[in-house]
Tab-separated table of C-alpha atoms in Angstrom:
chain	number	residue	atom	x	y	z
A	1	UNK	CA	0.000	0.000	0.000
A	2	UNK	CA	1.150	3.580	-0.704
A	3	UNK	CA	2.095	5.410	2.343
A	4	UNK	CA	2.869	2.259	4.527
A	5	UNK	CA	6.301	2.061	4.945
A	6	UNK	CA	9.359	4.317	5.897
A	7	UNK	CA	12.992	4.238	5.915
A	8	UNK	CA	14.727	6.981	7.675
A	9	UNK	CA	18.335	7.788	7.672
A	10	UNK	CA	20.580	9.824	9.941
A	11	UNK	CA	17.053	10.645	11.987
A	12	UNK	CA	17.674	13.165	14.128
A	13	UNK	CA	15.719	14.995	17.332
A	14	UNK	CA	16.678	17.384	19.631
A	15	UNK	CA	15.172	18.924	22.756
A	16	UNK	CA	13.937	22.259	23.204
A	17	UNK	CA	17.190	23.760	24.285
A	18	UNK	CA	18.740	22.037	20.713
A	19	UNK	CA	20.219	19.180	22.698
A	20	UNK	CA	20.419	15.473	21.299
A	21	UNK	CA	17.383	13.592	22.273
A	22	UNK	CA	17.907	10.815	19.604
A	23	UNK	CA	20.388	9.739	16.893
A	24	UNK	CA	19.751	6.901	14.411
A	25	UNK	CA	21.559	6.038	11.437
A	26	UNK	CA	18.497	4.181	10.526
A	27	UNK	CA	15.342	3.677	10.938
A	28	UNK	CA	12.330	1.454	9.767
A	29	UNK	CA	9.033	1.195	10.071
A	30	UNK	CA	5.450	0.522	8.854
A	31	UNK	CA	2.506	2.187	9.792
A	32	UNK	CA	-1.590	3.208	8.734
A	33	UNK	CA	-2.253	6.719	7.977
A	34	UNK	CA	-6.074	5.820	7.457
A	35	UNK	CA	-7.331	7.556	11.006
A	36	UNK	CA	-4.864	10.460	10.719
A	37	UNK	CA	-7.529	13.130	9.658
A	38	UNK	CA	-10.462	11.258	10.388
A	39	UNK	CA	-9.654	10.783	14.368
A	40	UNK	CA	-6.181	12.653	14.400
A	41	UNK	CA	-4.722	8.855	15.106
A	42	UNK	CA	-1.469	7.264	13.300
A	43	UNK	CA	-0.614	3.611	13.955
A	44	UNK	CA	2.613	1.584	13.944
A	45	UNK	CA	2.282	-1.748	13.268
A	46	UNK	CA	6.548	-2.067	13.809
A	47	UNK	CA	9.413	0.364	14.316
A	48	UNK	CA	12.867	-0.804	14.237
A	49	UNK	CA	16.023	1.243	15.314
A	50	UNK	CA	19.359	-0.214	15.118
A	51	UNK	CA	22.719	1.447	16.508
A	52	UNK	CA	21.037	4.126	17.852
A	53	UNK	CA	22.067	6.838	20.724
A	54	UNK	CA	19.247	8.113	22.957
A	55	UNK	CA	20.027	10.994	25.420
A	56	UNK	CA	17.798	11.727	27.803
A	57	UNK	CA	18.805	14.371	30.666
A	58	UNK	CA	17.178	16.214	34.083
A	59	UNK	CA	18.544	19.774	34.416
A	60	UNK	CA	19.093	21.701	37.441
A	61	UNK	CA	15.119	22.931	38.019
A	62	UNK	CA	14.464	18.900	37.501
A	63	UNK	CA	12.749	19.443	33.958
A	64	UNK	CA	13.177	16.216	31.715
A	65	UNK	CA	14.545	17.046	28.205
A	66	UNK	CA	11.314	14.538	26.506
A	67	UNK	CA	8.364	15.753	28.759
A	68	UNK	CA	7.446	18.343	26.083
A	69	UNK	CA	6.813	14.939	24.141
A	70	UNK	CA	5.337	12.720	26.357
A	71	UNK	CA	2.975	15.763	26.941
A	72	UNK	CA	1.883	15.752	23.181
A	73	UNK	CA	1.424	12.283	22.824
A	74	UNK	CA	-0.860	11.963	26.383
A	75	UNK	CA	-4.143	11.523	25.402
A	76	UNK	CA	-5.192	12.299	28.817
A	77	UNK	CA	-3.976	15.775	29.066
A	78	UNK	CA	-6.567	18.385	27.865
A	79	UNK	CA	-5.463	20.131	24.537
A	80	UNK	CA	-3.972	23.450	24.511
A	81	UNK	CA	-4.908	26.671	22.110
A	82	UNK	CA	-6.526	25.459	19.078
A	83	UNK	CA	-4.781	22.388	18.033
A	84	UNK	CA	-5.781	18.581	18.057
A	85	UNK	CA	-3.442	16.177	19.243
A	86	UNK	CA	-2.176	13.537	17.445
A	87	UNK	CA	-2.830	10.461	19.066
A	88	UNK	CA	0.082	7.475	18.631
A	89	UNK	CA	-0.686	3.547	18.614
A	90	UNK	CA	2.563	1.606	18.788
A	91	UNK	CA	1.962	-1.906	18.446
A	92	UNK	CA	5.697	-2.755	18.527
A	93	UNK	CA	9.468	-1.402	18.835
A	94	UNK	CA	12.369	-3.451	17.917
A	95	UNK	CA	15.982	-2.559	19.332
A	96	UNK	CA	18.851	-3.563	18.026
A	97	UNK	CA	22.719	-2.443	19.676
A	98	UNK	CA	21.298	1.161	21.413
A	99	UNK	CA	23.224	3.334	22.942
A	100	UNK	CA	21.580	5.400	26.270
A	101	UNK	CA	23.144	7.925	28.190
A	102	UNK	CA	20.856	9.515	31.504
A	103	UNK	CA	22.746	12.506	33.202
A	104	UNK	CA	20.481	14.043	36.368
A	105	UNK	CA	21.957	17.902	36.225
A	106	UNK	CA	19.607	18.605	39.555
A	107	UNK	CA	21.635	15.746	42.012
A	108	UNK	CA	25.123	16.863	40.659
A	109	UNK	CA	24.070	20.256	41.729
A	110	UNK	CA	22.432	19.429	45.061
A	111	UNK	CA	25.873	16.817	45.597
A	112	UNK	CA	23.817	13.915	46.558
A	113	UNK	CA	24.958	12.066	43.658
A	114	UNK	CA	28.965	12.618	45.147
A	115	UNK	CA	29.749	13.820	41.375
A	116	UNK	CA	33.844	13.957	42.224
A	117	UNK	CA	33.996	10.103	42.422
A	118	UNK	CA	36.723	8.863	39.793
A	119	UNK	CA	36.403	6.494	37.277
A	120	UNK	CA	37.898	3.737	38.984
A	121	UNK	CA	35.577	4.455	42.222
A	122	UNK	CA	32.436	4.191	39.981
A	123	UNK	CA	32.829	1.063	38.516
A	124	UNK	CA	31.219	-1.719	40.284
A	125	UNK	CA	28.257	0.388	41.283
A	126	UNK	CA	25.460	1.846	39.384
A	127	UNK	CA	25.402	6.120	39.304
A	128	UNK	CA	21.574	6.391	38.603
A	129	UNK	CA	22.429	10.073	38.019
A	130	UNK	CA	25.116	9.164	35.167
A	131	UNK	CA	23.948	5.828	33.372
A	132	UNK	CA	25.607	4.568	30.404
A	133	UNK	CA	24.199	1.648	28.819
A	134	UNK	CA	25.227	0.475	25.362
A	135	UNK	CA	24.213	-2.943	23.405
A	136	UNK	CA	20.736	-2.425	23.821
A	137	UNK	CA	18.256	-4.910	22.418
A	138	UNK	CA	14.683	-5.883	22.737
A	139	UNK	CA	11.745	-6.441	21.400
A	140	UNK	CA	8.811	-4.397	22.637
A	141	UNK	CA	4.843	-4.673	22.333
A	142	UNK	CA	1.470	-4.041	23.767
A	143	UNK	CA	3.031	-0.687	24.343
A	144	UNK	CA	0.756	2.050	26.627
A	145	UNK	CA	1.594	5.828	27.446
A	146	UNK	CA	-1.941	6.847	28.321
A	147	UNK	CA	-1.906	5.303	32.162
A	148	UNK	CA	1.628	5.225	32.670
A	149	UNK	CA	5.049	6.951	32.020
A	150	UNK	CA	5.317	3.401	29.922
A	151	UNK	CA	3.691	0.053	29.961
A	152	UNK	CA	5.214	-2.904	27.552
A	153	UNK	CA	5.742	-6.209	27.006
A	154	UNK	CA	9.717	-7.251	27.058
A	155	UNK	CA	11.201	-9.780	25.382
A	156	UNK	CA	14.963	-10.789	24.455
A	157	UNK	CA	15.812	-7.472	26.335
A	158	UNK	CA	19.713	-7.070	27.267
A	159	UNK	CA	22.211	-4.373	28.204
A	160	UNK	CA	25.681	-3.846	29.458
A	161	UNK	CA	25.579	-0.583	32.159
A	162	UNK	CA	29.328	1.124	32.106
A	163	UNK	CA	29.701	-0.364	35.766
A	164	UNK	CA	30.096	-3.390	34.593
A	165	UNK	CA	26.010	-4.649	35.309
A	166	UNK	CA	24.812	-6.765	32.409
A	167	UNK	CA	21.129	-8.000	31.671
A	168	UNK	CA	21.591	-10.894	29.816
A	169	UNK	CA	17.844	-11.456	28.887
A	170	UNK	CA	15.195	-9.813	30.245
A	171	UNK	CA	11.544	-11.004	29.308
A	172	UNK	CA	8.158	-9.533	31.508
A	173	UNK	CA	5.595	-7.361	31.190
A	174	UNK	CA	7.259	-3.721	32.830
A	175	UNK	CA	5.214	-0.977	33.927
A	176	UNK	CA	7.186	2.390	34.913
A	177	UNK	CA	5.698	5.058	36.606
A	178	UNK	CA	7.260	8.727	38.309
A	179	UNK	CA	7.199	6.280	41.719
A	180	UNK	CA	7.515	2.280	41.141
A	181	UNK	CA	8.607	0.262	38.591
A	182	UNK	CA	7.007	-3.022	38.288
A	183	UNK	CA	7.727	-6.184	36.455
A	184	UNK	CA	5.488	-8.732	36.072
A	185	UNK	CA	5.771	-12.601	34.869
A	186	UNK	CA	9.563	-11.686	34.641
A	187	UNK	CA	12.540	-13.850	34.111
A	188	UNK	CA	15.441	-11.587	34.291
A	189	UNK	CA	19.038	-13.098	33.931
A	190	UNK	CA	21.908	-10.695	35.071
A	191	UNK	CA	25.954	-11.345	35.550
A	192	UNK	CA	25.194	-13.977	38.156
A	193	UNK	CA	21.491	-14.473	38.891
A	194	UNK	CA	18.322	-15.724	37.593
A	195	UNK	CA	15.259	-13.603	39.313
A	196	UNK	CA	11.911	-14.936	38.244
A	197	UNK	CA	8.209	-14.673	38.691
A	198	UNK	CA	7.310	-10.646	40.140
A	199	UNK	CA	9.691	-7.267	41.429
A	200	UNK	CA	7.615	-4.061	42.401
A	201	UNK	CA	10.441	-1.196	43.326
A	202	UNK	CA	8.661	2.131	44.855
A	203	UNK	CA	10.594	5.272	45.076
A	204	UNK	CA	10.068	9.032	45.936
A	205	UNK	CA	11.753	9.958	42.500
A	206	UNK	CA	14.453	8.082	40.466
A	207	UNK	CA	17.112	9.781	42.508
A	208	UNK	CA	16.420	7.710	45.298
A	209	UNK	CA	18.078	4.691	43.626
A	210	UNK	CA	21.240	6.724	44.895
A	211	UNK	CA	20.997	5.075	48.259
A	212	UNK	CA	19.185	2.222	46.993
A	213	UNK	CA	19.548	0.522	50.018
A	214	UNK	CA	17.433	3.126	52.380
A	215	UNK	CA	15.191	4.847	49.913
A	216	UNK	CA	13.975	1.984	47.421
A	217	UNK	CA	11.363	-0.450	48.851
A	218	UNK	CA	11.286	-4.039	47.509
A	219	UNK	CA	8.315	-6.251	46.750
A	220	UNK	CA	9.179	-9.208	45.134
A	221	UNK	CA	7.907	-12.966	44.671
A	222	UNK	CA	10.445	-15.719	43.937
A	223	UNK	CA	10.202	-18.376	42.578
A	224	UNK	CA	13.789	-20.876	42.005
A	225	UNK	CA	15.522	-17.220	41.790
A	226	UNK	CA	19.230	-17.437	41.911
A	227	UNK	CA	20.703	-14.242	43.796
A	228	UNK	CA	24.610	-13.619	43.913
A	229	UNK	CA	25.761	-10.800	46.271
A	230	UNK	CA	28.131	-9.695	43.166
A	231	UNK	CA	24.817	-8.290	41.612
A	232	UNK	CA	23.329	-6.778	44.421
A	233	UNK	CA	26.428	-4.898	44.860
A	234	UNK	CA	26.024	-2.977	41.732
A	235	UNK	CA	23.179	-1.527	43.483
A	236	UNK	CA	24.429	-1.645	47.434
A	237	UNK	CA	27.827	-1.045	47.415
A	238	UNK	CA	27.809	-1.477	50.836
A	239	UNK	CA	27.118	-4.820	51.160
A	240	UNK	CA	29.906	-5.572	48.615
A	241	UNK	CA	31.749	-7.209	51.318
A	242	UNK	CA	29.088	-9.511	51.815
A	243	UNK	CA	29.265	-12.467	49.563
A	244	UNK	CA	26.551	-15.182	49.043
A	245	UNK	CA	24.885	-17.217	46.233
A	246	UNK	CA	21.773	-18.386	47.261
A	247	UNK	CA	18.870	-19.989	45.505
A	248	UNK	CA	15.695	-18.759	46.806
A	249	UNK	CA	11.983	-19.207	46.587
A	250	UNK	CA	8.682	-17.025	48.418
A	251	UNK	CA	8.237	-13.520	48.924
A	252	UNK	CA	10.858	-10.315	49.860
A	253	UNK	CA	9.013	-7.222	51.587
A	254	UNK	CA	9.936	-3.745	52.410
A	255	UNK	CA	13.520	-1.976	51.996
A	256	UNK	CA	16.929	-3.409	51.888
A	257	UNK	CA	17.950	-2.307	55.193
A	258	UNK	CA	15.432	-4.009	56.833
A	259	UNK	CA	13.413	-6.949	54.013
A	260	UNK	CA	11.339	-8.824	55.029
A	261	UNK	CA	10.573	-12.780	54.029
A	262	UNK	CA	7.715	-15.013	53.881
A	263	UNK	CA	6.974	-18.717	52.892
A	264	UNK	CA	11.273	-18.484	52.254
A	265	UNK	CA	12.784	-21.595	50.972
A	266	UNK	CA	16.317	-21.089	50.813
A	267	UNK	CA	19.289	-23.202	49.339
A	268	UNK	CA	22.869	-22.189	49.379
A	269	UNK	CA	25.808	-23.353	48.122
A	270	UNK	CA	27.847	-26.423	48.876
């Protein structure tokens, strides 16, 4: 059909301040323009992106560089001036080696995020206020913006953080909101564990994955996970000097300083 396809190269969008927000030597994808003037609606069957580099940044007054765009796109927020929204269906998103950069301006001004660490003190821990993943791939669908910040199912999803934290596959239905992130019927395989079934993490605001340990509460069923304290340490440094490799089954409650278990059945090694 006419007007069903596109192939995009060198696609290129930038922020309101003329910042990067996404680079893509190419980019494919096939869509329906039927509904555009009818109901103001385009749908996207399938998107792909491959070796792309997406930039997304919090400055100093805590703005987010893509909210003007999440704004559009939100059919729930009421239309300003004169002009009908477009509404977007995105059925699925394909990733192939992404690049992502995050960089939270408002921490390294406030100094919670300890911005004068060196290289060599970073790695082996996560900065959530300076995340560089690259070899991102996935396959996305069922994808929802209208009651969430995001809502998809994952499949085949993997990533290499510059701390050294891998995701070797990552398959689940994810739900991400401004305070929780929630996974659900996930099997998530990391450098040296194997978390399945559910993981609900709640949060004031992304920042608090800073002290993960105090400010992140944990709700999580089990079941045959396999947990090394290597992992956990990318997000706790401080229990880094802590080592265990346990395989356990029930359900965690509560923050890491002070979980909580029920119905645990626990299995270390020999």
């Amino acid at each position: 059909e006419p007007f069903s396809s596109l192939h995009i190269g060198k696609l290129y969008i930038s922020d309101q301040s003329g910042d990067t927000i996404l680079f893509a030597p190419r980019m494919e994808a096939r869509f329906d323009l039927a509904q555009l003037f009818a109901q103001q609606k385009i749908t996207i069957y399938d998107a792909s992106l491959s070796e792309a580099s997406f930039h997304l940044r919090t400055d100093e007054a805590g703005q987010n560089n893509i909210m003007f765009l999440i704004d559009y796109f939100s059919a729930d927020k009421a239309d300003q001036g004169t002009k009908r929204k477009i509404n977007l269906d995105l059925r699925r998103v394909r990733l192939r080696e992404i690049t992502f950069s995050y960089l939270n301006q408002k921490t390294r001004v406030s100094g919670s995020n300890n911005s004068d660490r060196t290289e060599n003190e970073r790695q082996g821990q996560i900065d959530f206020g300076d995340i560089h993943a690259s070899r991102i791939s996935g396959d996305f669908t069922e994808i929802d913006f209208k009651g969430h910040l995001a809502k998809a199912s994952i499949a085949g999803f993997s990533l290499t953080e510059k701390s050294g934290f891998r995701i070797a596959r990552l398959d689940a239905t994810a739900i991400v909101d401004t305070g929780s992130i929630e996974l659900r019927a996930m099997d998530l395989q990391t450098n040296r564990s194997r978390i399945r079934d559910y993981l609900l993490l709640s949060f004031a605001d992304f920042a608090s994955f800073d002290d993960f340990i105090n400010k992140v509460s944990v709700q999580a069923n089990l079941d045959q996970a396999s947990i090394h304290s290597d992992d956990i340490a990318y997000f706790a440094p401080a229990l880094r000097q802590i080592f265990f490799d346990v395989d356990i089954s029930g359900t965690l409650s509560g923050k890491v300083n002070a979980i909580q278990g029920r119905h645990i059945d626990l299995r270390t090694g020999e």
